[in-house]
Short mmCIF file of C-alpha atoms in Angstrom, two decimals:
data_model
loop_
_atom_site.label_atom_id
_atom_site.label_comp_id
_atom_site.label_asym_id
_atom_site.label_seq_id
_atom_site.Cartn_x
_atom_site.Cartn_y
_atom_site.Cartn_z
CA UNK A 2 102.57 175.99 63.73
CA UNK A 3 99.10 177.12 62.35
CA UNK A 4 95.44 176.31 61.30
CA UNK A 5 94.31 177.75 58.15
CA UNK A 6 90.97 178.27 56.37
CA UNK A 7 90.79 178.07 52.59
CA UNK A 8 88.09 180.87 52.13
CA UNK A 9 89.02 181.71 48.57
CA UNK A 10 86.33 183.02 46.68
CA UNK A 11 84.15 182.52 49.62
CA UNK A 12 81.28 185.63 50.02
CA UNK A 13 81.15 188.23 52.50
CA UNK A 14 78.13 186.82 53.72
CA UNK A 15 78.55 183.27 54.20
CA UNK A 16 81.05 184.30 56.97
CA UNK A 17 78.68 184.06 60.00
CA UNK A 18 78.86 185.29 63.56
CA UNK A 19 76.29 183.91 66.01
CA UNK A 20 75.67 183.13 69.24
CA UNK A 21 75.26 179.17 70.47
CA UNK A 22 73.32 177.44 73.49
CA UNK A 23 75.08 174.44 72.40
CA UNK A 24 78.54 175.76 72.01
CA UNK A 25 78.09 178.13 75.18
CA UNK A 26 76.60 174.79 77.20
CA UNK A 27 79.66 172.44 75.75
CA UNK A 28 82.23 175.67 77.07
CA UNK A 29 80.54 175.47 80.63
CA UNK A 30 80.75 171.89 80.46
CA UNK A 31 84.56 171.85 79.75
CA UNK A 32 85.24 174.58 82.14
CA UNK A 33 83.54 171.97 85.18
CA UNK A 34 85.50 169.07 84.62
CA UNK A 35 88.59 171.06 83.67
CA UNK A 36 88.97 173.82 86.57
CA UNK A 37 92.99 174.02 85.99
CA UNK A 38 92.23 175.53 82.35
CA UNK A 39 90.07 178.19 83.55
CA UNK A 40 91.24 180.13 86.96
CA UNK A 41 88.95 183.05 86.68
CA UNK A 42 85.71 180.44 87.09
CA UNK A 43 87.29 178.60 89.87
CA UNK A 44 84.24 180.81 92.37
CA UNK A 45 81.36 179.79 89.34
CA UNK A 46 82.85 175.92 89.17
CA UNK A 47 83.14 175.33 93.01
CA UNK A 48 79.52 176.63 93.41
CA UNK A 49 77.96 174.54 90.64
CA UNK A 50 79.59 171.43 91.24
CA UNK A 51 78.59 171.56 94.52
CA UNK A 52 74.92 172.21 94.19
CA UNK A 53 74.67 169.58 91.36
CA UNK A 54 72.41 166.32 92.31
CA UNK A 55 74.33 163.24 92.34
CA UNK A 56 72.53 161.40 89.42
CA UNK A 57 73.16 164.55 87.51
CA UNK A 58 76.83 164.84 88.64
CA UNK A 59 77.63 160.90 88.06
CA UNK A 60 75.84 161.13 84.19
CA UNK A 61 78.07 163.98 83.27
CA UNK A 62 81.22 161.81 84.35
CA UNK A 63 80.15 159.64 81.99
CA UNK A 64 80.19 161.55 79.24
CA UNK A 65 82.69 164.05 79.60
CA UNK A 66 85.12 162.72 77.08
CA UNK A 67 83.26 164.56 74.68
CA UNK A 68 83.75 168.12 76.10
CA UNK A 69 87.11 167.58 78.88
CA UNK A 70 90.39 167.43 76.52
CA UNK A 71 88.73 168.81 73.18
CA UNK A 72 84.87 169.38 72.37
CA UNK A 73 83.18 167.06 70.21
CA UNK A 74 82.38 168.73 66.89
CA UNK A 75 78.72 167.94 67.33
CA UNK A 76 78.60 170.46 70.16
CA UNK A 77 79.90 173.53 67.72
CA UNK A 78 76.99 173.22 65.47
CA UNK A 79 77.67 175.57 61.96
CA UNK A 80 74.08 176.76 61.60
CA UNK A 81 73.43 178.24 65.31
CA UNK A 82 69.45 177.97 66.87
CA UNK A 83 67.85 180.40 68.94
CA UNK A 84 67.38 178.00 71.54
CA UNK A 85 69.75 174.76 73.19
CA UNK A 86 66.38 172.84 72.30
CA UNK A 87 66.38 173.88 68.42
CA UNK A 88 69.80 173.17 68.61
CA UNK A 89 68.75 169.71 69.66
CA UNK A 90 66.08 169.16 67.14
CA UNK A 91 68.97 169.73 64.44
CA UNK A 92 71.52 167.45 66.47
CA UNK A 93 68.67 164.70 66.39
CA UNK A 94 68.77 164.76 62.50
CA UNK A 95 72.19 163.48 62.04
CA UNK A 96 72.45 160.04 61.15
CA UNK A 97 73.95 157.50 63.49
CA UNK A 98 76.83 156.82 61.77
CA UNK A 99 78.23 160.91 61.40
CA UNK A 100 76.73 161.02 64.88
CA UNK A 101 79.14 158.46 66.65
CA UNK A 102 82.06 158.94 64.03
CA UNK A 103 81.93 163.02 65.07
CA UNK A 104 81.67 161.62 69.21
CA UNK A 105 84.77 159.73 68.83
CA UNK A 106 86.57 162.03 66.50
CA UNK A 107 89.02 163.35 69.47
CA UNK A 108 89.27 161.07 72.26
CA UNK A 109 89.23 158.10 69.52
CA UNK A 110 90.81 159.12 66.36
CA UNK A 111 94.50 160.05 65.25
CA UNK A 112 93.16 160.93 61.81
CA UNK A 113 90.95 163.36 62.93
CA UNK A 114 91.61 165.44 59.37
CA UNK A 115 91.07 162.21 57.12
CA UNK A 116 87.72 160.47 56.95
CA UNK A 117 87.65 157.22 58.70
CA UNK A 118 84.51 154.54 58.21
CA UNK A 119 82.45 154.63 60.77
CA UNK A 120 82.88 152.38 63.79
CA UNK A 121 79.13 151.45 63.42
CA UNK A 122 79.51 149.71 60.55
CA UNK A 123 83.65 148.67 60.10
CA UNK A 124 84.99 145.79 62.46
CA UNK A 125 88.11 146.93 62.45
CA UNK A 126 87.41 150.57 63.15
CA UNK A 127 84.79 149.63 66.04
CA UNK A 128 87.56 147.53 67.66
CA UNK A 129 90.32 150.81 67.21
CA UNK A 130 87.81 152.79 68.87
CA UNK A 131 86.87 150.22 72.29
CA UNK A 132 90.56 149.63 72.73
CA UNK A 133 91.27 153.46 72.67
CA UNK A 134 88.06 154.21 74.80
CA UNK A 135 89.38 151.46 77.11
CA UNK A 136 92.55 152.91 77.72
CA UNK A 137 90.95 155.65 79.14
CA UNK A 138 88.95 154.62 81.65
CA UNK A 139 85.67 152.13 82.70
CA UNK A 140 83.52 154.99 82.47
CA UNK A 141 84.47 155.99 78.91
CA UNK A 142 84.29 152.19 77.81
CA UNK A 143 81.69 151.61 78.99
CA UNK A 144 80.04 154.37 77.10
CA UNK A 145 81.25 153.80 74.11
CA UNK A 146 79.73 150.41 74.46
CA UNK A 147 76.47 151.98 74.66
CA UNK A 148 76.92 154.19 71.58
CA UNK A 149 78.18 151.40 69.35
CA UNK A 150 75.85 148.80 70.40
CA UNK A 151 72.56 151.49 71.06
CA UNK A 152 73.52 154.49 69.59
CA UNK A 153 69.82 155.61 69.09
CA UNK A 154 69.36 155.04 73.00
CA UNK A 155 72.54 156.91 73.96
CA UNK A 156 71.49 160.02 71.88
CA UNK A 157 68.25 160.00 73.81
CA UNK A 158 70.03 159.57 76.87
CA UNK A 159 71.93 162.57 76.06
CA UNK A 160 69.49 165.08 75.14
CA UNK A 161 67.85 164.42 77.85
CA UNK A 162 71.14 165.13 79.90
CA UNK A 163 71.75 168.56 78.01
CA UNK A 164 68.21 169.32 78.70
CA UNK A 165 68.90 168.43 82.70
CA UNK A 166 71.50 170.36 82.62
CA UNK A 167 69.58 173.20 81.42
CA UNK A 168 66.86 172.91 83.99
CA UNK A 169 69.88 172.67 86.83
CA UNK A 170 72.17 175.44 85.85
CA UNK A 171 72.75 176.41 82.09
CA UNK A 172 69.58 178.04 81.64
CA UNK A 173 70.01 181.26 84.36
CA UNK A 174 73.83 180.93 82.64
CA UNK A 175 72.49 181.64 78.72
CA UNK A 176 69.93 184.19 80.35
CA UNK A 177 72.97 185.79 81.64
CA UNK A 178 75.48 185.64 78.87
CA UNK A 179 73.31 184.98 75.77
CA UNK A 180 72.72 188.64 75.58
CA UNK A 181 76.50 189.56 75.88
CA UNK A 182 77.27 186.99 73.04
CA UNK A 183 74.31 187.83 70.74
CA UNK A 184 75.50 191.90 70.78
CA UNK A 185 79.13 190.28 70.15
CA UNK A 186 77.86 188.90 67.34
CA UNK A 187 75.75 191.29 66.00
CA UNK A 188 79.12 193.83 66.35
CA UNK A 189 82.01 191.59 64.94
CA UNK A 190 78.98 191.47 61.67
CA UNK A 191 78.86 195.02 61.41
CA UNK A 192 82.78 195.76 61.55
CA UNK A 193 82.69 192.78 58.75
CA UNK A 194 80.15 194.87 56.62
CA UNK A 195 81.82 198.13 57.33
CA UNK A 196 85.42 197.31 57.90
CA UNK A 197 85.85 194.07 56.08
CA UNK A 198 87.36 190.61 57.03
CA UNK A 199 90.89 191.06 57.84
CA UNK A 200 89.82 194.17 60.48
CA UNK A 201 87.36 191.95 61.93
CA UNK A 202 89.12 188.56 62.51
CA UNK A 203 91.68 191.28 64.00
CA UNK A 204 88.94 192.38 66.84
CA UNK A 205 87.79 188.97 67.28
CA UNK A 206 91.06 187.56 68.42
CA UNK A 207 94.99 188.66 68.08
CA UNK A 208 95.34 184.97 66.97
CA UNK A 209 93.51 185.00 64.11
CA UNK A 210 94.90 187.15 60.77
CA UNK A 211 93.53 187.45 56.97
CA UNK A 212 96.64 186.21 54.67
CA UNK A 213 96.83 186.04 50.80
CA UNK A 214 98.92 183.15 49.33
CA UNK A 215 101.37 184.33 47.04
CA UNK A 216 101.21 183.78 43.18
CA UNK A 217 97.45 183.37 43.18
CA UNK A 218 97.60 181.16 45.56
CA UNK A 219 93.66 181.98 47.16
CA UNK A 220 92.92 183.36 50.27
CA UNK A 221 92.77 182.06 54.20
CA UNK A 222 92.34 182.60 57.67
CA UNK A 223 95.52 181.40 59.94
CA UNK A 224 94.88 180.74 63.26
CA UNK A 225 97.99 181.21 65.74
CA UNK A 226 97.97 177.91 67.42
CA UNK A 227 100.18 175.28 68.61
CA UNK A 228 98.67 172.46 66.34
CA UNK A 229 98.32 172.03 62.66
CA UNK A 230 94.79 171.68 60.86
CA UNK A 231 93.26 172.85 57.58
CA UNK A 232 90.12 173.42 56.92
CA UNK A 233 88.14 175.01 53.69
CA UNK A 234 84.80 177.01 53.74
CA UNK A 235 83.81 175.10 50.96
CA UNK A 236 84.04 171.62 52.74
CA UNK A 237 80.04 171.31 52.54
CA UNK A 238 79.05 172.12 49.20
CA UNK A 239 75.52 171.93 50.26
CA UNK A 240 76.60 174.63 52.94
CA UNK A 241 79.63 176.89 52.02
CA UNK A 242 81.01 178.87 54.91
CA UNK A 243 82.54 180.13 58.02
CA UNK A 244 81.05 180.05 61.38
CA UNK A 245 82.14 181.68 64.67
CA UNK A 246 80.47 181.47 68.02
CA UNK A 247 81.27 183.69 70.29
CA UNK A 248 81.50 182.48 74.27
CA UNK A 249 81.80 183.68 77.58
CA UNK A 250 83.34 180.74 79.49
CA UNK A 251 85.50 179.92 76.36
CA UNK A 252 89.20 181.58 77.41
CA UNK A 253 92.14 181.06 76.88
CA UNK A 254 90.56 178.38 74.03
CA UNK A 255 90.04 179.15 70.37
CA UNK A 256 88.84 176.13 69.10
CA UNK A 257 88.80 175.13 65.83
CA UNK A 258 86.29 172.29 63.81
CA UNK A 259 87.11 171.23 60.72
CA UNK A 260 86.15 167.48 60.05
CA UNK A 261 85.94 166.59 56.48
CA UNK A 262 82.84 167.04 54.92
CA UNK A 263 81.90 169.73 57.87
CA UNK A 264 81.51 173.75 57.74
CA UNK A 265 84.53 175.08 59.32
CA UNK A 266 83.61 176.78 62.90
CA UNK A 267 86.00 178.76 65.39
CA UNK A 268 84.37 179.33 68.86
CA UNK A 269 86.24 182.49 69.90
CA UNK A 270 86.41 183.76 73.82
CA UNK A 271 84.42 187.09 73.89
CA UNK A 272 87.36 190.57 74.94
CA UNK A 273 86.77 191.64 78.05
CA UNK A 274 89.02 193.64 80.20
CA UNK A 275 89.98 191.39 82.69
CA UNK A 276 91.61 189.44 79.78
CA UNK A 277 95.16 189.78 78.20
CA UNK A 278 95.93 189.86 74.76
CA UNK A 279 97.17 186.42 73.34
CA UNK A 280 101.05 186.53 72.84
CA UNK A 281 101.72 184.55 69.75
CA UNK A 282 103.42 181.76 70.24
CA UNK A 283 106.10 182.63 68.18
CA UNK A 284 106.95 184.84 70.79
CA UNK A 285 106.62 182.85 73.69
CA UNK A 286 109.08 180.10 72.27
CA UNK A 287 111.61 182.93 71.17
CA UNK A 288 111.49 184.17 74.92
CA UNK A 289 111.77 180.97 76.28
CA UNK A 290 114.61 180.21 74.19
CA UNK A 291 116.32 183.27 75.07
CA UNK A 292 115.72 182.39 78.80
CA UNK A 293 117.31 178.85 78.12
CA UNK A 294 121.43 179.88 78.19
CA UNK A 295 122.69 179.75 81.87
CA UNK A 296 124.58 183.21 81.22
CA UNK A 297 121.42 185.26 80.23
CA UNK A 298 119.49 183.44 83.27
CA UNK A 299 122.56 184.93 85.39
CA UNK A 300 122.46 188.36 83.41
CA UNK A 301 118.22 188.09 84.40
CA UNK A 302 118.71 187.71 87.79
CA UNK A 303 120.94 190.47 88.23
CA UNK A 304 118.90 193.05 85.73
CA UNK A 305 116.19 191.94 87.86
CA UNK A 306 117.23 193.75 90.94
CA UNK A 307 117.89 196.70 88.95
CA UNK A 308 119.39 198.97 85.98
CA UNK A 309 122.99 198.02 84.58
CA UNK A 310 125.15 198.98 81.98
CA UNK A 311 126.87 196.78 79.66
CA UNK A 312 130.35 197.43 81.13
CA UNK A 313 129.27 197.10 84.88
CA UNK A 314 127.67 193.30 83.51
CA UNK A 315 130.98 192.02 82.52
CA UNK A 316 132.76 193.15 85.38
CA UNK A 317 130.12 191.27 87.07
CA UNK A 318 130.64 188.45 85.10
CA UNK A 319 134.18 188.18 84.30
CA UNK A 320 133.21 187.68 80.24
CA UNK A 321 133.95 190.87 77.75
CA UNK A 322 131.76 193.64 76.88
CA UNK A 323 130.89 192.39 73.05
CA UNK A 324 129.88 189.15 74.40
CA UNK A 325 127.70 191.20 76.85
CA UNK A 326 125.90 192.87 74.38
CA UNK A 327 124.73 190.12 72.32
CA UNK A 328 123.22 188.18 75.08
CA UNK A 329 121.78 191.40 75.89
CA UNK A 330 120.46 191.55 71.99
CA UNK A 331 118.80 188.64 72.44
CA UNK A 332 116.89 189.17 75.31
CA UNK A 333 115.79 192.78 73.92
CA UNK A 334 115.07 191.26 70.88
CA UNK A 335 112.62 188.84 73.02
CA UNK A 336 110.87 191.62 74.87
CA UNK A 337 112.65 191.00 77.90
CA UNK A 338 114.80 193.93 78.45
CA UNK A 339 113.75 197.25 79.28
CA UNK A 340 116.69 199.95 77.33
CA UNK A 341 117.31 203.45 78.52
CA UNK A 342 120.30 206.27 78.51
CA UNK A 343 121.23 208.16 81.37
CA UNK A 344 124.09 210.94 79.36
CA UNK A 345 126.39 208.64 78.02
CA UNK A 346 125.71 205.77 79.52
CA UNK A 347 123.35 202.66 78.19
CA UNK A 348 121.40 201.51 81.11
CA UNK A 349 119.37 197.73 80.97
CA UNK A 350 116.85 196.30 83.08
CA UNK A 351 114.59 193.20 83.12
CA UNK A 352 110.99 194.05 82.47
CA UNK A 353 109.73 192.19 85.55
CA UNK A 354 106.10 192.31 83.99
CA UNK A 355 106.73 190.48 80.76
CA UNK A 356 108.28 188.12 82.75
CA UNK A 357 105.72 187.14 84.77
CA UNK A 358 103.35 187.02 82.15
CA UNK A 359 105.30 184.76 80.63
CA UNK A 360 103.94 181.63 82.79
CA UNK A 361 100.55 182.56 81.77
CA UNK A 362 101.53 183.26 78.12
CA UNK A 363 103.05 179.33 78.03
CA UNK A 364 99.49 178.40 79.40
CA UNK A 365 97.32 180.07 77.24
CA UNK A 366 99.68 179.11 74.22
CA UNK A 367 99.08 175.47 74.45
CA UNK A 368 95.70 175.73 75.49
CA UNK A 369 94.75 177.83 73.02
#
């Protein structure tokens, strides 16, 4: 499974890289109410939540469908502000109806890549979206009551909450990181001017690759993810592009927005050295799959404990040497086996580090 971009014919320059208060703020969000996604913050989450004030605490619960599972598109704006309050300013011009439409587009929506009318205005829609909001909790219906019925007083209510939020923690955060991101940025746009797009989308993440559709068919960006989407830079035609935001508290998600009618924009997780290169998920399910026949889990556990050849395995295991060999085949051909000759013999060993990366590798894949 993939995402792709339709980019064809799309200039060099309206691919942007920038950093985001918003999108950095709606990443640090996500990472507090979902701890189990992110085990290198679990020090920076156990500290925050703790010194958050109550009132502060209780108003995030409430909204926190709009950043827990997914992230709301309108908090990965497309045209990035120096500031979370300019960022603000430009959320505050949206009109109602693409306001609440984008708030419930992934809590609230199975369609999320075909327009649907607005709940403000369509009974039926408005109905969809309160039964779907209810099944998920008092708190959740009970905002979404608010947003249908006073959506003007909700999105004052939560500005006001991003800007508390701010004030409590986000702002020493940005202070921190926003200079990290905005050399990030300023980077990944050189190597795009020097190097060009395929090198760059390589150094901004190993899930993300340049392809060219055969027989004229254009040019797009694939994303590696478990998930299918499409998206086209030319979905605004008032504002042809690409966006990506780069963020600190982002990993092991890539995210991807592409509502109809909306600039595509990937929020990508900064490289750093405590973090591992994605496996693509290709490879994780052809590992998995190899792992999933009770003789190669027997052959594991014995290659685990050390080097064997292919004759001392089916002594072992009382099954001939061909049929040896093309387990053995199969687990090589999944990374798993470490090969080496000793004279004339063929000696095989589990590589105990893939292995246990592969846990993580699982993770990361269907977070991604």
């Amino acid at each position: 499974m993939s995402n792709v971009i339709d980019i064809t014919g799309l200039p060099p320059e309206r691919v942007v890289f920038s950093p985001s208060p918003l999108a950095e703020l709606g990443a640090a969000l996500h990472a507090l109410s979902e701890p189990g996604h992110h085990p290198g913050l679990h020090g920076w989450v156990t500290a925050t939540n703790a010194a958050l004030k109550a009132d502060l605490a209780d108003r995030l619960c409430e909204a926190d469908f709009l950043w827990r599972s997914s992230r709301s598109d309108i908090l990965l704006p497309a045209r990035p502000g120096a500031t979370l309050s300019e960022e603000l300013d430009e959320l505050d011009k949206i009109d109602d109806g693409q306001f609440v439409a984008a708030a419930f587009e992934i809590t609230c929506s199975a369609r999320y890549t075909r327009p649907t009318p607005s709940p403000l205005v369509d009974a039926d829609e408005r109905a969809r979206v309160r039964e779907m909001a209810a099944a998920r909790g008092p708190r959740q219906a009970a905002f979404t009551d608010r947003m249908l019925t006073d959506p003007d007083g909700l999105r004052v209510w939560l500005r006001r909450l991003f800007e508390d939020c701010e004030e409590a923690f986000f702002g020493d955060i940005w202070r921190r990181v926003g200079i990290q991101l905005a050399a990030d940025a300023r980077h990944k746009t050189e190597l795009l001017r020097r190097k060009g797009l395929a090198e760059t989308l390589s150094a901004t993440s190993k899930a993300l690759s340049l392809e060219d559709v055969p027989d004229g068919g254009g040019t797009r960006i694939v994303l590696d993810k478990l998930a299918r989407g499409r998206g086209t830079a030319f979905a605004n035609a008032a504002d042809p592009g690409v966006t990506f935001l780069p963020t600190s508290f982002g990993w092991p998600h890539l995210l991807f927005s592409h509502a109809p009618g909306w600039r595509p924009v990937l929020q990508y997780p900064v490289a750093g050295p405590e973090l591992p290169a994605p496996a693509a998920l290709e490879l994780v399910q052809q590992r998995l799959e190899a792992l999933g026949h009770p003789m190669r889990m027997q052959l594991c556990r014995t290659l685990s404990r050390g080097p064997h050849t292919t004759g001392e395995l089916a002594n072992a295991f009382g099954i001939t040497s061909p049929e040896v060999s093309r387990h053995i085949a199969t687990l090589k051909k999944a990374g798993l086996i470490q090969t080496r000759r000793r004279g004339r013999y063929v000696l095989h060993q589990l590589d105990l580090q893939v292995v246990a990366r592969l846990g993580s590798d699982f993770l990361e894949g269907v977070l991604r």
